[in-house]
Short mmCIF file of C-alpha atoms and ligand atoms in Angstrom, two decimals:
data_model
loop_
_atom_site.label_atom_id
_atom_site.label_comp_id
_atom_site.label_asym_id
_atom_site.label_seq_id
_atom_site.Cartn_x
_atom_site.Cartn_y
_atom_site.Cartn_z
CA MET T 29 0.52 -29.91 6.74
CA LYS T 30 -2.69 -30.37 8.76
CA PRO T 31 -3.10 -27.76 11.46
CA TYR T 32 -4.55 -28.65 14.80
CA VAL T 33 -5.52 -25.38 16.43
CA SER T 34 -5.41 -25.65 20.19
CA ASP T 35 -7.47 -23.26 22.34
CA ARG T 36 -4.60 -23.06 24.81
CA ALA T 37 -3.49 -19.43 25.37
CA PRO T 38 -0.42 -18.45 23.34
CA ALA T 39 2.72 -18.01 25.41
CA TYR T 40 3.88 -14.72 23.90
CA THR T 41 3.81 -12.12 26.69
CA LEU T 42 4.78 -9.10 24.54
CA GLY T 43 1.49 -9.40 22.61
CA HIS T 44 0.80 -8.38 19.02
CA ALA T 45 -0.24 -4.73 19.33
CA PRO T 46 0.77 -2.59 16.30
CA GLU T 47 3.77 -1.09 18.20
CA GLU T 48 5.07 -4.58 18.98
CA MET T 49 4.60 -5.69 15.36
CA ASP T 50 6.52 -2.55 14.21
CA ARG T 51 9.27 -3.40 16.72
CA LEU T 52 9.49 -6.98 15.41
CA LEU T 53 9.81 -5.70 11.82
CA LEU T 54 12.60 -3.29 12.82
CA GLN T 55 14.34 -6.07 14.74
CA ALA T 56 13.96 -8.39 11.75
CA ARG T 57 15.66 -5.83 9.46
CA LEU T 58 18.67 -5.68 11.77
CA TYR T 59 18.90 -9.43 12.37
CA GLY T 60 17.67 -10.74 8.97
CA PRO T 61 21.14 -11.13 7.40
CA VAL T 62 22.44 -12.72 10.62
CA THR T 63 19.61 -15.27 10.65
CA ALA T 64 19.96 -16.01 6.93
CA GLN T 65 23.69 -16.66 7.28
CA ALA T 66 23.27 -18.86 10.36
CA LEU T 67 20.51 -20.97 8.79
CA ARG T 68 22.57 -21.57 5.64
CA GLN T 69 25.57 -22.49 7.80
CA ALA T 70 23.33 -24.92 9.71
CA GLY T 71 22.49 -26.65 6.43
CA LEU T 72 19.13 -25.20 5.38
CA GLY T 73 19.22 -25.71 1.63
CA PRO T 74 17.50 -26.37 -1.69
CA GLY T 75 14.35 -28.45 -1.89
CA MET T 76 13.72 -28.78 1.86
CA ARG T 77 10.29 -28.90 3.48
CA VAL T 78 10.47 -26.62 6.50
CA LEU T 79 8.41 -25.64 9.55
CA ASP T 80 9.09 -22.19 11.07
CA ALA T 81 7.87 -22.30 14.69
CA GLY T 82 6.54 -18.99 16.09
CA CYS T 83 6.86 -17.22 12.73
CA GLY T 84 5.38 -13.86 13.87
CA ALA T 85 5.20 -11.54 10.85
CA GLY T 86 7.00 -14.13 8.72
CA ASP T 87 10.55 -12.77 8.50
CA VAL T 88 12.29 -16.09 9.19
CA THR T 89 9.77 -17.91 6.98
CA PHE T 90 10.72 -15.63 4.07
CA ILE T 91 14.43 -16.11 4.77
CA ALA T 92 13.93 -19.89 4.73
CA ALA T 93 11.95 -19.66 1.48
CA GLU T 94 14.92 -18.05 -0.18
CA ALA T 95 17.37 -20.63 1.20
CA ILE T 96 15.31 -23.63 0.03
CA GLY T 97 14.56 -22.22 -3.43
CA PRO T 98 11.69 -23.06 -5.80
CA GLY T 99 11.77 -26.82 -5.10
CA GLY T 100 11.12 -26.43 -1.36
CA SER T 101 8.27 -25.31 0.86
CA VAL T 102 8.04 -23.60 4.23
CA THR T 103 5.12 -23.28 6.62
CA GLY T 104 5.17 -20.54 9.23
CA VAL T 105 3.16 -21.41 12.34
CA ASP T 106 2.05 -18.91 14.97
CA ALA T 107 -0.63 -18.68 17.64
CA GLY T 108 -1.26 -14.96 17.10
CA PRO T 109 -3.91 -14.07 14.51
CA GLU T 110 -2.65 -10.47 14.17
CA ALA T 111 0.88 -11.65 13.43
CA LEU T 112 -0.44 -14.10 10.83
CA ASP T 113 -2.60 -11.43 9.16
CA LEU T 114 0.52 -9.31 8.72
CA ALA T 115 2.58 -12.31 7.53
CA ARG T 116 -0.06 -13.20 4.93
CA ALA T 117 -0.34 -9.59 3.72
CA ARG T 118 3.46 -9.46 3.30
CA LEU T 119 3.36 -12.75 1.41
CA ARG T 120 0.74 -11.31 -0.97
CA ASP T 121 3.00 -8.27 -1.57
CA ARG T 122 6.00 -10.50 -2.26
CA THR T 123 4.23 -12.91 -4.57
CA ARG T 124 2.80 -10.19 -6.78
CA GLY T 125 4.57 -10.82 -10.08
CA SER T 126 7.16 -13.30 -8.77
CA GLY T 127 7.47 -17.00 -7.87
CA PRO T 128 5.50 -18.86 -5.19
CA GLY T 129 7.34 -17.36 -2.25
CA GLY T 130 8.38 -14.20 -4.05
CA ALA T 131 11.82 -12.64 -4.15
CA VAL T 132 12.98 -12.08 -0.60
CA GLY T 133 16.36 -10.42 -0.86
CA VAL T 134 17.47 -10.55 2.77
CA GLY T 135 19.55 -13.69 2.59
CA GLY T 136 21.70 -12.49 -0.25
CA GLY T 137 20.50 -15.31 -2.51
CA GLY T 138 18.62 -13.01 -4.83
CA GLY T 139 16.99 -15.97 -6.55
CA GLU T 140 13.48 -17.38 -6.60
CA ALA T 141 12.02 -18.52 -3.32
CA GLY T 142 10.20 -21.69 -2.26
CA ALA T 143 6.49 -21.99 -1.58
CA VAL T 144 5.27 -20.28 1.60
CA ASP T 145 2.14 -20.73 3.67
CA PHE T 146 1.08 -19.74 7.17
CA LEU T 147 -0.93 -21.66 9.74
CA ARG T 148 -2.45 -20.70 13.05
CA ALA T 149 -1.72 -23.14 15.86
CA THR T 150 -0.48 -23.08 19.42
CA LEU T 151 2.67 -25.16 19.29
CA PRO T 152 3.65 -27.81 19.96
CA ASP T 153 0.02 -28.91 19.35
CA VAL T 154 0.26 -29.33 15.60
CA VAL T 155 -0.31 -32.44 13.54
CA LEU T 156 1.44 -32.85 10.18
CA ASP T 157 0.59 -35.23 7.36
CA ALA T 158 4.31 -35.97 6.85
CA PRO T 159 7.53 -35.16 8.72
CA VAL T 160 9.46 -32.04 7.67
CA ASP T 161 13.14 -31.93 6.63
CA ALA T 162 13.86 -28.97 8.88
CA LEU T 163 12.41 -27.30 11.96
CA ILE T 164 13.54 -23.72 12.57
CA GLY T 165 12.53 -20.88 14.87
CA ARG T 166 13.78 -17.50 16.04
CA LEU T 167 12.95 -15.97 19.43
CA VAL T 168 10.31 -18.56 20.24
CA LEU T 169 11.96 -21.09 22.58
CA GLY T 170 12.67 -18.42 25.21
CA HIS T 171 8.94 -17.65 25.43
CA GLN T 172 7.90 -21.19 26.39
CA ASP T 173 7.14 -22.20 29.98
CA ASP T 174 8.90 -25.51 29.34
CA PRO T 175 11.26 -25.01 26.37
CA VAL T 176 12.76 -28.51 26.71
CA ALA T 177 9.37 -30.24 26.45
CA PHE T 178 8.47 -27.87 23.57
CA LEU T 179 11.66 -28.76 21.69
CA ARG T 180 11.21 -32.49 22.33
CA ARG T 181 7.63 -32.46 21.03
CA LEU T 182 8.53 -30.46 17.91
CA THR T 183 11.53 -32.71 17.21
CA GLY T 184 9.00 -35.49 16.66
CA LEU T 185 7.77 -33.59 13.56
CA VAL T 186 11.17 -33.82 11.81
CA ARG T 187 12.27 -36.80 9.72
CA PRO T 188 15.22 -38.84 10.99
CA GLY T 189 18.43 -37.13 9.86
CA GLY T 190 16.57 -33.82 9.47
CA LEU T 191 17.70 -30.38 10.69
CA ILE T 192 16.67 -28.51 13.85
CA ALA T 193 17.93 -24.93 14.18
CA PHE T 194 16.84 -22.28 16.67
CA GLN T 195 18.04 -18.73 17.25
CA GLU T 196 17.69 -16.78 20.51
CA PHE T 197 19.15 -13.57 21.90
CA ASP T 198 21.68 -13.25 24.67
CA ASN T 199 21.40 -9.83 26.35
CA HIS T 200 24.38 -10.01 28.71
CA GLY T 201 26.54 -7.73 26.54
CA LEU T 202 23.97 -4.95 25.97
CA ARG T 203 25.78 -1.63 26.54
CA ALA T 204 27.13 1.59 25.05
CA VAL T 205 30.90 1.92 24.60
CA PRO T 206 32.05 4.27 25.99
CA GLU T 207 29.29 4.07 28.60
CA THR T 208 26.91 7.02 28.71
CA PRO T 209 24.37 7.72 31.49
CA LEU T 210 21.10 7.84 29.49
CA ALA T 211 21.92 4.85 27.25
CA GLY T 212 22.97 2.90 30.37
CA ALA T 213 19.66 3.68 32.10
CA VAL T 214 17.60 2.75 29.01
CA LEU T 215 19.45 -0.54 28.47
CA ARG T 216 19.12 -1.43 32.18
CA GLY T 217 15.39 -0.67 31.87
CA ILE T 218 15.08 -3.06 28.92
CA THR T 219 16.89 -5.96 30.62
CA GLY T 220 15.08 -5.26 33.92
CA ALA T 221 11.68 -5.38 32.20
CA LEU T 222 12.56 -8.60 30.35
CA CYS T 223 13.70 -10.26 33.58
CA ALA T 224 10.55 -9.04 35.40
CA GLY T 225 8.46 -10.67 32.66
CA GLY T 226 9.78 -14.01 33.89
CA LYS T 227 12.57 -14.18 31.30
CA ASP T 228 16.26 -14.01 32.04
CA ARG T 229 18.72 -12.14 29.83
CA GLY T 230 17.60 -14.11 26.80
CA ALA T 231 17.68 -17.83 26.09
CA GLY T 232 20.70 -17.51 23.74
CA ALA T 233 23.35 -18.64 26.20
CA ARG T 234 21.10 -21.50 27.40
CA LEU T 235 20.26 -22.72 23.90
CA TYR T 236 23.04 -25.33 23.78
CA SER T 237 21.95 -26.83 27.10
CA LEU T 238 18.26 -26.77 26.07
CA PHE T 239 19.19 -28.86 23.02
CA ARG T 240 21.14 -31.31 25.20
CA GLN T 241 18.27 -31.61 27.70
CA ALA T 242 15.88 -32.29 24.81
CA GLY T 243 18.09 -35.21 23.74
CA LEU T 244 19.67 -33.42 20.75
CA VAL T 245 23.42 -33.37 20.12
CA PRO T 246 24.31 -29.88 18.84
CA ALA T 247 26.20 -30.03 15.55
CA GLY T 248 27.12 -26.33 15.54
CA ILE T 249 26.72 -22.93 17.19
CA SER T 250 27.06 -19.43 15.79
CA ALA T 251 26.89 -16.12 17.64
CA THR T 252 26.75 -12.65 16.07
CA THR T 253 26.47 -9.29 17.82
CA PRO T 254 25.30 -6.28 15.77
CA MET T 255 26.59 -2.89 16.90
CA GLY T 256 26.33 0.62 15.52
CA GLY T 257 26.65 4.32 16.22
CA VAL T 258 24.17 7.15 15.71
CA GLU T 259 24.48 7.03 11.91
CA ASP T 260 23.26 3.40 11.84
CA PRO T 261 19.63 3.40 10.60
CA LEU T 262 18.52 0.45 12.76
CA VAL T 263 20.50 0.05 15.98
CA LEU T 264 19.45 3.15 17.97
CA PRO T 265 15.83 3.15 16.65
CA LEU T 266 15.48 -0.50 17.70
CA ALA T 267 16.87 0.12 21.21
CA VAL T 268 14.53 3.11 21.70
CA HIS T 269 11.50 1.29 20.25
CA THR T 270 12.17 -1.71 22.50
CA TYR T 271 12.40 0.55 25.55
CA ARG T 272 9.14 2.29 24.63
CA THR T 273 7.36 -1.07 24.15
CA LEU T 274 8.60 -2.34 27.49
CA CYS T 275 8.55 0.88 29.50
CA PRO T 276 4.90 0.62 30.65
CA ARG T 277 6.08 -2.51 32.42
CA VAL T 278 9.09 -0.64 33.85
CA SER T 279 6.97 2.22 35.23
CA ALA T 280 4.09 -0.02 36.42
CA THR T 281 6.42 -2.14 38.51
CA GLY T 282 8.77 0.66 39.60
CA LEU T 283 11.60 -1.41 38.16
CA GLY T 284 15.17 -0.22 38.29
CA PRO T 285 16.86 2.47 40.38
CA ASP T 286 14.99 5.81 40.84
CA ALA T 287 18.03 7.54 39.32
CA ASP T 288 17.54 5.54 36.09
CA ARG T 289 13.85 6.46 35.83
CA GLU T 290 14.70 10.13 36.46
CA ALA T 291 17.50 10.07 33.85
CA ILE T 292 15.21 8.51 31.26
CA GLY T 293 12.41 11.03 31.84
CA ASP T 294 9.80 11.37 29.08
CA PRO T 295 9.83 8.23 26.86
CA ALA T 296 8.56 10.36 23.94
CA THR T 297 11.83 12.33 23.78
CA VAL T 298 14.28 9.69 24.99
CA GLY T 299 15.37 8.80 21.43
CA ASP T 300 16.51 12.35 20.59
CA ARG T 301 18.29 12.77 23.90
CA MET T 302 20.01 9.41 23.58
CA ARG T 303 21.12 10.23 20.04
CA ALA T 304 22.66 13.55 21.19
CA GLU T 305 24.40 11.86 24.12
CA LEU T 306 25.82 9.00 22.05
CA ASP T 307 26.88 11.38 19.29
CA ALA T 308 28.72 13.69 21.73
CA ALA T 309 30.53 10.70 23.27
CA GLY T 310 31.25 9.05 19.90
CA ALA T 311 29.72 5.90 21.41
CA VAL T 312 28.62 2.64 19.81
CA LEU T 313 25.59 0.63 20.98
CA ILE T 314 26.20 -3.09 21.42
CA MET T 315 23.00 -5.01 20.71
CA PRO T 316 21.81 -8.49 21.79
CA THR T 317 23.92 -11.37 20.49
CA ALA T 318 21.98 -13.68 18.17
CA VAL T 319 22.93 -17.24 19.13
CA THR T 320 22.01 -20.09 16.79
CA VAL T 321 22.32 -23.76 17.70
CA TRP T 322 21.58 -26.60 15.32
CA ALA T 323 21.41 -30.38 15.41
CA THR T 324 20.40 -33.32 13.26
CA THR T 325 17.62 -35.61 14.43
CA PRO T 326 18.89 -39.10 15.21
CA ALA T 327 18.66 -41.57 12.33
CA PRO T 328 16.56 -44.67 13.08
CA PRO T 329 18.62 -47.64 14.27
CA SER T 330 19.73 -49.70 11.28
CA GLU T 331 18.34 -53.20 11.13
CA ALA T 332 20.46 -55.67 13.08
CA PRO T 333 22.34 -58.10 10.84
CA VAL T 334 20.80 -61.54 10.78
CA ASN T 335 23.27 -64.19 11.83
CA ILE T 336 22.76 -67.35 9.82
CA PRO T 337 24.18 -70.23 11.82
C1 SAM X 418 9.43 -12.64 19.41
S1 SAM X 418 8.25 -13.18 18.27
C2 SAM X 418 9.35 -13.77 17.00
C3 SAM X 418 8.70 -13.83 15.66
C4 SAM X 418 9.63 -14.32 14.52
N1 SAM X 418 10.11 -15.66 14.79
C5 SAM X 418 10.79 -13.37 14.33
O1 SAM X 418 11.89 -13.67 14.75
O2 SAM X 418 10.56 -12.29 13.73
C6 SAM X 418 7.63 -14.71 18.93
C7 SAM X 418 6.43 -15.26 18.18
O3 SAM X 418 6.24 -16.61 18.59
C8 SAM X 418 4.85 -16.83 18.74
N2 SAM X 418 4.70 -17.92 19.74
C9 SAM X 418 5.24 -17.99 20.98
N3 SAM X 418 4.90 -19.16 21.56
C10 SAM X 418 4.14 -19.84 20.66
C11 SAM X 418 3.51 -21.10 20.68
N4 SAM X 418 3.60 -21.91 21.74
N5 SAM X 418 2.82 -21.50 19.58
C12 SAM X 418 2.74 -20.69 18.49
N6 SAM X 418 3.31 -19.47 18.42
C13 SAM X 418 4.02 -19.04 19.49
C14 SAM X 418 4.28 -15.52 19.23
O4 SAM X 418 2.90 -15.44 18.95
C15 SAM X 418 5.13 -14.52 18.47
O5 SAM X 418 4.52 -14.14 17.27
#
């Protein structure tokens, strides 16, 4: 795969500061099994040559490597050098003493993984030496100014009859059940900050229509919503970490009702207070729904039969 590195600014507004990279890793631990299952259901399988668009720290790349096995290869592409440094360091850790992509373990395959490499490029400006069998991406389409044009351009990198599968979040269902005041304020702060950043409540619910607008006929959709109480090791820490990453934006813009900002108080202690509140109420936190849509690229028109008079 030949990279063409554009000098266009990357579109990722959350940046790649260490706190954001930590948040992405936490998020990837919660959603890894969901992504692995959805990609296998979409048809990602042995021997494929794959491009992972907007790979970040490489979590989806590693999941794909496990799904395609030793005969396949996957290239993670990202515009952020910090994200790629972390992805490459993780790849080195995984490959120590194992196969080309290392043992990954998140997808439940447990076997050897396919070859992995990472490239820096601002998509869709990438040139490949040959089309891939599959184009995948998680939480990347929603960050594009023109996701339809982005999808159309990247579709051109996939061989006819190949797979295109993207996963995005839908944040409409984010809540605690039963509702509790502090959790409600924090979750409203998160969705408010995301919307203020020019995003709506996640591209998940729009993914099907994005595919259609890009000229792709969706072959399948899956949607999974993780949820968990205070004993869950990932759900509450991820919600709190996400709030802390986004809260400078909340306070800078004065987003949300004053009552919410007062209820939330000091971001440094919000996690402990939220845990106590949820525990006392016996409440569960309902996290963003991971929506995956997949399609097959159109096969080239078969040659017209020649009529011999
Ligand atoms: C929310 S992160 C998701 C990372 C990874 N896919 C995951 O799910 O863990 C989005 C990533 O996409 C990258 N990205 C966004 N737009 C991009 C573009 N046009 N070209 C290359 N990378 C892009 C960002 O740099 C960021 O690392």
